[in-house]
Amino acid sequence: MKIGIVCYPTYGGSGVVATELGLGLAKKGHEVHFITYKRPARLTTFHSNVFYHEVSTEDYPLFEYTPYDTALASKLVDVVKFENLDLLHVHYAIPHAAVAYMAKKILLSEGRYVPVITTLHGTDITLVGSNNAFAPVVAFSINKSDGVTAVSESLKQQTYDYFDIHNDIRVIHNFIDFERFRKVNKDHFKKAIAPNGERILVHVSNFRKVKRVEDVIHIFQKVYQRIPSKLMLIGDGPERHNLEELCRKLGLCHETRFLGKQDAVEELLAVSDLFIMPSQAESFGLAALEAMACEVPVISSNAGGLPEVNIHGKTGYLSDVGDVEDMARNAIHILENDNVLREFRTNALEQARRFDIDNILPQYEAYYEEVVKMAVY
Ligand code: GMT
């Protein structure tokens, strides 16, 4: 198949999933065309059947805001026609689903039909999408998509709860590539970070308010009072300054490392003992799955789709959002005993295997076939 993928090119989860999906499809022989404003962060090497089409916008004195949506719609029309695409798969509803609908209508007016599949990722529904500024367009474009997928059962349900949706939503969970995410020996890293054999706790995110990274630091403080340990904070974002301040206030600077955005996050996960994800909202929690694939148990909130990934008492523990006492207690339980930690590590890997890319990718391929077949002109 010739597939056009529209996504945000950044390190965020939706862009990562879209890029890894595209690369996986290309490996299986499909021709994949990424259409976005910058080369996707995870598209780092050459693949013979992967193409990248950059959307460029024109600045004009009249525009206070550059009309990216219009430029993207025009690009989609151009690429679908020129590359003869069979399908457009857009990731993150805003603005991609609405823009794809516009492109589809333009193409239809020229006698060319292209089906559109929209994948909902989370904040496009739960935070941004449900905002009045976007809600009518989000609902409309979901209803007008030829196929809709959500990355968890929870997100599917929330979409039906927030909007008047009369389209079917297919759940296709996020996935993991075990060729990349697996526990490898990185003892030199471990020695550098925890020279006295301390336990290593880790958090990876975009440091937005929704991630509640301050809870990570409070949990770490309680763990540190009981068990010699270190904290690695990976990623960057708007809360970073406040978090650094908090570490200073709590006297945890020497035990905490802010590592910024990391490309080879799997190498740091490989030396970690516990992953912390106390999010306010989380449709799936891809970062937690990546940790589990590297045999790292997870302490998380029970928000959104997290219970579909992290199994309470088996791969880690779930607590109510904001209950740092409970999260710290559970973290200590896992970390203070080698045998317990070993068992949680094994379970985490076993659960992660359910989301192996080799199991999930065929679900997308089958869905593509289904949507293309039932296409209504
Ligand atoms: O987590 C973020 O803030 C980034 C966001 C995105 O859309 O880039 O992630 C969402 O999509 C990921 C991939 O499907 C999910 O694993 C994340 O759980 C989801 N984030 C939220 O729901 C907050």
Short mmCIF file of N, CA, C and O and ligand atoms in Angstrom, two decimals, residues 12-15 17 92 121-123 151 174 206 208 210-211 281-286, ligand 1:
data_model
loop_
_atom_site.label_atom_id
_atom_site.label_comp_id
_atom_site.label_asym_id
_atom_site.label_seq_id
_atom_site.Cartn_x
_atom_site.Cartn_y
_atom_site.Cartn_z
N GLY A 12 7.21 14.05 21.18
CA GLY A 12 5.98 13.64 21.88
C GLY A 12 5.49 12.28 21.44
O GLY A 12 5.81 11.82 20.33
N GLY A 13 4.72 11.64 22.30
CA GLY A 13 4.27 10.27 22.07
C GLY A 13 3.58 10.04 20.74
O GLY A 13 3.84 9.04 20.06
N SER A 14 2.71 10.97 20.33
CA SER A 14 1.95 10.72 19.09
C SER A 14 2.88 10.71 17.88
O SER A 14 2.73 9.88 16.98
N GLY A 15 3.87 11.61 17.89
CA GLY A 15 4.84 11.65 16.80
C GLY A 15 5.72 10.41 16.78
O GLY A 15 6.05 9.87 15.72
N VAL A 17 4.89 7.38 17.98
CA VAL A 17 4.10 6.23 17.53
C VAL A 17 3.91 6.28 16.01
O VAL A 17 4.09 5.27 15.31
N TYR A 92 -3.22 12.45 15.85
CA TYR A 92 -3.58 13.60 16.69
C TYR A 92 -4.66 14.40 15.93
O TYR A 92 -4.43 14.92 14.85
N HIS A 121 -4.77 10.23 20.20
CA HIS A 121 -3.63 9.88 21.06
C HIS A 121 -3.81 10.24 22.53
O HIS A 121 -3.13 9.70 23.38
N GLY A 122 -4.68 11.20 22.84
CA GLY A 122 -4.84 11.51 24.26
C GLY A 122 -5.22 12.95 24.50
O GLY A 122 -6.40 13.29 24.59
N THR A 123 -4.21 13.81 24.53
CA THR A 123 -4.52 15.21 24.85
C THR A 123 -5.36 15.86 23.76
O THR A 123 -6.03 16.86 24.01
N VAL A 151 -5.72 4.79 21.12
CA VAL A 151 -4.59 3.99 21.61
C VAL A 151 -4.89 3.21 22.89
O VAL A 151 -4.04 2.46 23.37
N ASN A 174 -0.84 1.10 21.65
CA ASN A 174 0.53 1.45 21.26
C ASN A 174 1.42 0.21 21.36
O ASN A 174 1.03 -0.80 21.95
N ASN A 206 7.56 15.15 28.90
CA ASN A 206 7.75 16.48 28.32
C ASN A 206 7.60 17.57 29.38
O ASN A 206 7.44 18.74 29.05
N ARG A 208 5.30 18.67 31.23
CA ARG A 208 4.14 19.57 31.24
C ARG A 208 3.39 19.34 32.53
O ARG A 208 3.55 18.29 33.17
N VAL A 210 0.49 18.36 33.18
CA VAL A 210 -0.29 17.12 33.22
C VAL A 210 0.52 15.92 33.72
O VAL A 210 -0.04 14.94 34.23
N LYS A 211 1.86 16.02 33.63
CA LYS A 211 2.71 14.89 34.04
C LYS A 211 2.96 14.85 35.55
O LYS A 211 3.51 13.88 36.06
N ALA A 281 -3.43 12.89 33.65
CA ALA A 281 -4.15 12.21 32.56
C ALA A 281 -3.10 11.51 31.72
O ALA A 281 -2.00 12.02 31.55
N GLU A 282 -3.45 10.33 31.21
CA GLU A 282 -2.49 9.59 30.38
C GLU A 282 -3.31 8.58 29.58
O GLU A 282 -3.85 7.64 30.15
N SER A 283 -3.40 8.78 28.28
CA SER A 283 -4.26 7.88 27.50
C SER A 283 -3.69 6.47 27.45
O SER A 283 -4.42 5.48 27.39
N PHE A 284 -2.38 6.36 27.45
CA PHE A 284 -1.74 5.05 27.34
C PHE A 284 -0.49 4.99 28.23
O PHE A 284 -0.38 4.13 29.10
N GLY A 285 0.45 5.90 27.99
CA GLY A 285 1.70 5.90 28.78
C GLY A 285 2.80 5.13 28.06
O GLY A 285 3.37 4.18 28.61
N LEU A 286 3.10 5.57 26.84
CA LEU A 286 4.12 4.87 26.04
C LEU A 286 5.46 4.82 26.76
O LEU A 286 6.18 3.82 26.70
O1 GMT B 1 2.21 12.72 26.75
C1 GMT B 1 2.18 13.73 26.09
O2 GMT B 1 1.96 14.84 26.57
C2 GMT B 1 2.44 13.65 24.59
C3 GMT B 1 1.25 13.08 23.92
C4 GMT B 1 1.30 13.23 22.44
O3 GMT B 1 0.24 13.21 21.85
O4 GMT B 1 2.34 13.41 21.81
O5 GMT B 1 1.15 11.71 24.32
C5 GMT B 1 -0.09 11.07 24.20
O6 GMT B 1 0.08 10.09 23.20
C6 GMT B 1 0.97 9.01 23.53
C7 GMT B 1 1.09 8.10 22.31
O7 GMT B 1 -0.13 7.56 21.93
C8 GMT B 1 0.43 8.27 24.77
O8 GMT B 1 1.28 7.21 25.10
C9 GMT B 1 0.35 9.27 25.94
O9 GMT B 1 -0.23 8.62 27.04
C10 GMT B 1 -0.51 10.46 25.54
N1 GMT B 1 -0.42 11.48 26.60
C11 GMT B 1 -1.46 11.83 27.36
O10 GMT B 1 -2.57 11.32 27.27
C12 GMT B 1 -1.19 12.87 28.39
#
